[in-house]
Structures are given as structure tokens and as C-alpha cells.
Tab-separated table of C-alpha atoms in Angstrom:
chain	number	residue	atom	x	y	z
O	1	THR	CA	-14.586	-6.609	23.435
O	2	THR	CA	-10.860	-6.175	24.089
O	3	SER	CA	-8.825	-2.985	24.546
O	4	PHE	CA	-5.271	-2.488	23.343
O	5	SER	CA	-2.842	0.331	23.976
O	6	SER	CA	0.906	0.889	23.736
O	7	LYS	CA	3.568	3.124	25.236
O	8	ALA	CA	4.512	6.318	23.416
O	9	GLY	CA	8.179	5.325	23.561
O	10	GLU	CA	7.655	2.227	21.454
O	11	LYS	CA	8.723	2.372	17.820
O	12	TYR	CA	5.262	1.924	16.357
O	13	TYR	CA	3.070	3.130	19.224
O	14	TRP	CA	-0.611	3.866	18.822
O	15	ASN	CA	-1.806	7.359	19.647
O	16	ALA	CA	-4.761	6.097	21.664
O	17	ALA	CA	-6.140	2.903	23.089
O	18	LEU	CA	-8.268	1.039	20.574
O	19	THR	CA	-11.246	-1.152	21.345
O	20	PHE	CA	-11.885	-4.069	19.025
O	21	ASN	CA	-14.689	-6.547	18.652
O	22	LEU	CA	-12.773	-9.818	18.598
O	23	GLY	CA	-15.672	-12.190	18.979
O	24	LYS	CA	-15.408	-15.645	17.433
O	25	ASN	CA	-15.668	-15.424	13.624
O	26	ALA	CA	-15.960	-11.629	13.836
O	27	ALA	CA	-16.037	-10.104	10.368
O	28	GLU	CA	-15.193	-6.579	11.428
O	29	GLU	CA	-13.589	-4.508	14.138
O	30	LYS	CA	-14.575	-1.109	15.510
O	31	THR	CA	-12.499	1.466	17.331
O	32	ALA	CA	-13.781	3.338	20.341
O	33	GLN	CA	-12.578	6.723	19.068
O	34	THR	CA	-14.062	6.514	15.598
O	35	ASP	CA	-16.645	4.393	13.922
O	36	VAL	CA	-14.255	3.135	11.270
O	37	GLU	CA	-14.859	-0.481	10.359
O	38	TRP	CA	-12.160	-2.810	9.099
O	39	ASN	CA	-13.114	-5.944	7.255
O	40	TRP	CA	-10.740	-8.698	8.349
O	41	VAL	CA	-11.200	-10.580	5.085
O	42	VAL	CA	-10.118	-7.528	3.080
O	43	LYS	CA	-7.105	-6.939	5.298
O	44	GLU	CA	-5.613	-10.299	4.376
O	45	LYS	CA	-3.208	-10.536	1.453
O	46	ILE	CA	-4.970	-9.621	-1.777
O	47	ILE	CA	-3.376	-9.921	-5.205
O	48	TRP	CA	-4.599	-8.061	-8.264
O	49	GLN	CA	-3.022	-9.627	-11.331
O	50	PHE	CA	-3.178	-8.137	-14.801
O	51	SER	CA	-2.102	-10.541	-17.541
O	52	LYS	CA	-1.624	-10.396	-21.288
O	53	THR	CA	-4.469	-12.535	-22.575
O	54	ASN	CA	-4.936	-11.272	-26.146
O	55	ALA	CA	-2.566	-10.990	-29.121
O	56	ASN	CA	0.938	-9.865	-28.145
O	57	THR	CA	0.709	-6.817	-30.401
O	58	ALA	CA	-2.765	-5.806	-29.184
O	59	ALA	CA	-3.330	-3.267	-26.397
O	60	SER	CA	-3.689	-4.557	-22.839
O	61	ILE	CA	-4.559	-1.571	-20.650
O	62	TYR	CA	-6.298	-1.921	-17.297
O	63	THR	CA	-7.817	0.666	-14.993
O	64	TRP	CA	-7.179	-0.177	-11.347
O	65	ALA	CA	-9.407	1.578	-8.828
O	66	ILE	CA	-7.540	2.087	-5.547
O	67	PRO	CA	-9.742	0.193	-3.089
O	68	TYR	CA	-8.317	1.121	0.325
O	69	ASN	CA	-6.025	3.591	2.041
O	70	ALA	CA	-2.979	1.374	2.425
O	71	LYS	CA	0.581	0.636	1.366
O	72	TYR	CA	0.778	-1.413	-1.833
O	73	LYS	CA	3.532	-3.466	-3.411
O	74	PHE	CA	3.754	-3.293	-7.194
O	75	GLU	CA	5.620	-5.756	-9.410
O	76	CYS	CA	6.050	-5.420	-13.180
O	77	TRP	CA	7.545	-7.847	-15.705
O	78	GLY	CA	8.312	-6.628	-19.226
O	79	GLY	CA	7.388	-8.717	-22.251
O	80	ALA	CA	10.010	-11.125	-23.599
O	81	GLY	CA	11.672	-10.566	-26.957
O	82	GLY	CA	10.741	-12.840	-29.841
O	83	ASN	CA	13.044	-15.585	-31.078
O	84	GLY	CA	15.232	-14.930	-34.111
O	85	TYR	CA	16.426	-17.317	-36.795
O	86	ILE	CA	20.006	-17.348	-38.060
O	87	ASN	CA	21.277	-20.805	-38.901
O	88	GLY	CA	19.007	-22.030	-36.121
O	89	TRP	CA	16.807	-20.467	-33.462
O	90	HIS	CA	18.114	-17.829	-31.065
O	91	GLU	CA	16.019	-17.074	-28.010
O	92	GLY	CA	14.842	-13.541	-27.298
O	93	GLY	CA	15.788	-11.728	-24.092
O	94	ARG	CA	13.610	-11.859	-21.013
O	95	GLY	CA	11.761	-8.741	-19.952
O	96	ALA	CA	12.999	-6.697	-17.005
O	97	TYR	CA	11.522	-6.848	-13.501
O	98	ALA	CA	10.719	-3.843	-11.323
O	99	THR	CA	9.170	-3.652	-7.863
O	100	GLY	CA	8.392	-1.033	-5.257
O	101	LYS	CA	6.036	-0.046	-2.459
O	102	ILE	CA	3.875	3.046	-2.252
O	103	SER	CA	1.220	4.398	0.102
O	104	LEU	CA	-2.013	5.264	-1.673
O	105	ASN	CA	-5.462	6.361	-0.667
O	106	THR	CA	-8.745	6.226	-2.505
O	107	THR	CA	-8.375	9.854	-3.602
O	108	THR	CA	-4.837	9.507	-4.999
O	109	ASN	CA	-4.885	10.402	-8.701
O	110	ASN	CA	-8.703	10.591	-8.554
O	111	GLY	CA	-8.740	7.019	-7.299
O	112	ASN	CA	-7.265	5.304	-10.364
O	113	LEU	CA	-3.978	3.995	-11.723
O	114	TYR	CA	-3.470	2.474	-15.165
O	115	VAL	CA	-1.607	-0.746	-15.899
O	116	TYR	CA	-0.119	-1.253	-19.376
O	117	VAL	CA	0.920	-4.889	-19.877
O	118	GLY	CA	3.717	-5.398	-22.416
O	119	GLY	CA	3.405	-8.065	-25.083
O	120	MET	CA	6.044	-10.546	-26.247
O	121	GLY	CA	7.820	-9.652	-29.466
O	122	THR	CA	6.862	-11.621	-32.577
O	123	ASN	CA	9.096	-14.584	-33.380
O	124	GLY	CA	11.026	-14.454	-36.640
O	125	VAL	CA	10.623	-17.270	-39.127
O	126	SER	CA	13.120	-19.461	-40.893
O	127	ASN	CA	13.691	-18.321	-44.481
O	128	PRO	CA	11.507	-15.206	-44.061
O	129	GLN	CA	11.712	-14.081	-47.700
O	130	ALA	CA	10.166	-17.349	-48.843
O	131	ASN	CA	7.576	-17.188	-46.055
O	132	GLY	CA	6.321	-13.699	-46.932
O	133	GLY	CA	7.834	-11.738	-44.069
O	134	LYS	CA	10.442	-8.976	-43.945
O	135	THR	CA	9.538	-7.367	-40.628
O	136	PHE	CA	8.093	-8.726	-37.399
O	137	ALA	CA	5.966	-6.639	-35.054
O	138	GLY	CA	7.196	-5.685	-31.618
O	139	GLY	CA	5.145	-6.469	-28.530
O	140	PHE	CA	2.514	-4.014	-27.328
O	141	ASN	CA	3.850	-0.968	-25.498
O	142	GLY	CA	7.003	-0.130	-27.375
O	143	GLY	CA	8.591	-3.379	-28.548
O	144	GLY	CA	11.022	-2.793	-31.441
O	145	THR	CA	10.418	-4.317	-34.874
O	146	GLY	CA	12.366	-7.419	-35.899
O	147	CYS	CA	13.606	-7.655	-39.470
O	148	VAL	CA	15.487	-9.613	-42.095
O	149	ASP	CA	19.211	-8.949	-42.283
O	150	ALA	CA	21.380	-8.769	-45.438
O	151	ASP	CA	21.232	-12.535	-45.778
O	152	PRO	CA	17.598	-13.018	-46.873
O	153	ASP	CA	17.129	-16.296	-45.002
O	154	ASP	CA	17.981	-14.852	-41.579
O	155	CYS	CA	15.957	-12.592	-39.271
O	156	SER	CA	15.822	-11.237	-35.763
O	157	GLY	CA	12.909	-11.564	-33.394
O	158	ALA	CA	11.023	-8.429	-32.407
O	159	GLY	CA	11.478	-6.728	-29.047
O	160	GLY	CA	9.097	-7.190	-26.134
O	161	GLY	CA	6.940	-4.343	-24.893
O	162	ALA	CA	7.352	-2.637	-21.534
O	163	THR	CA	4.967	-3.180	-18.636
O	164	ASP	CA	4.279	-0.003	-16.688
O	165	ILE	CA	1.978	1.755	-14.261
O	166	ARG	CA	0.735	5.236	-15.146
O	167	LEU	CA	-1.185	8.128	-13.689
O	168	THR	CA	-2.767	9.054	-17.035
O	169	TYR	CA	-4.743	6.892	-19.426
O	170	ASN	CA	-4.478	7.062	-23.183
O	171	ALA	CA	-5.479	4.307	-25.584
O	172	THR	CA	-2.379	5.119	-27.642
O	173	ALA	CA	0.364	3.595	-25.526
O	174	MET	CA	3.083	5.858	-26.948
O	175	ASN	CA	1.143	9.048	-26.188
O	176	THR	CA	3.683	11.508	-24.726
O	177	THR	CA	1.495	12.748	-21.875
O	178	SER	CA	0.662	9.226	-20.817
O	179	LEU	CA	4.289	8.065	-21.126
O	180	ASN	CA	5.456	10.953	-18.960
O	181	SER	CA	3.052	9.923	-16.197
O	182	ARG	CA	4.650	6.506	-15.607
O	183	ILE	CA	5.566	5.744	-11.992
O	184	MET	CA	7.081	2.288	-12.637
O	185	VAL	CA	8.488	0.683	-15.791
O	186	ALA	CA	9.827	-2.785	-16.543
O	187	ALA	CA	11.448	-2.786	-19.983
O	188	GLY	CA	10.810	-5.459	-22.571
O	189	GLY	CA	13.501	-7.913	-23.664
O	190	GLY	CA	15.429	-7.615	-26.915
O	191	GLY	CA	14.636	-9.788	-29.913
O	192	GLY	CA	16.827	-12.858	-30.452
O	193	HIS	CA	19.590	-12.733	-33.071
O	194	GLY	CA	22.598	-14.881	-33.788
């Protein structure tokens, strides 16, 4: 058992001395003032990653239960735009990146946040009229539709969908209430076009 304390004048001083169990291979610590237990394994860096694993146009919505009272770093990448075809392939734009930190506790927003993962926009095709396509679906979560231009053998790729974190869940990604509850958004990239 080891006690720690710090001076009130220090920048990040503790309000009271704390007593920790720091025995070899200790899995937890206890304070003298309260019986709060901290799991050392949990306190190490943990990454929750939510990926797009199904079709780019299909919904990818995750519920994330806030596990601990702590400060969290969020990172979002929007879906890339699809490639277009105009006298050759033209690559779609990359999705945007957004990051930020926020303090949360297990009661924030009833303990849950919702992660909407944007999908990549659909690639155009060469000679779309002959290949049965006039429009190309945007990626999940708001990607714009790609289409054939005036020259029937050329087309743009579709836009990528946004990746965002919301306070409100709705299976319809474009639901107004749910959209208005977003706390972070990374826009999708534009579809490629010559």
C-alpha cells in the first residue's frame, strides 16, 4: 500500500491524499476516501472501431454504450466518392476527417451515442447506356447520386456518405430529428468526373 498526495498550488493537484494498492500484478486500485475501484487493464488505451463492412449503400449504424466516466477522443472519416468515367477513369474525392475530445459519463444521453458510418459512392461504368445504368447510388448517409452526362458514354461517380456521431437514433439516416442531433460530422467525398 502506497500513499500519494500533492500540493494545492500545483497545476493538477489532488484534493486529498489517495491510497493505492500497488502490489505486484495488482489488477485494481482502491482509494482511502472512497471505495471506488479502478481496473488498470481498462484504464489503458482502448479503441472502439466501427467500420463499414456491408454494401456501401446499406445502413451501418452502431449504438455505443458509454462505458466509463472519462474524456474520449473521437475520429470520423467520411466515405470516399466513387470513380467516374469520361474518356478514362477519374478518381472520386476522399472523405473528410474530423476529430475532437469530449468528457462523458455513463449517464450522458442515457448512456448511449450512435455512430453512422458513411459508405463509398458507387463507381460509374464505362459506356453506361450500353451497360444498363443511368444513375449510380450514393454511399450510405447522404452520398449524392452519380449520373450520365449529355454524352451517353460518360458518367460521374456517386458521392460518399458522411460519417457522424449522434445523440438520437433513427434507422432512416436522413431523419431530421436524428440529423439535428449530430455532435460530429465528417463529410463524404465528391464523385469523380472529368
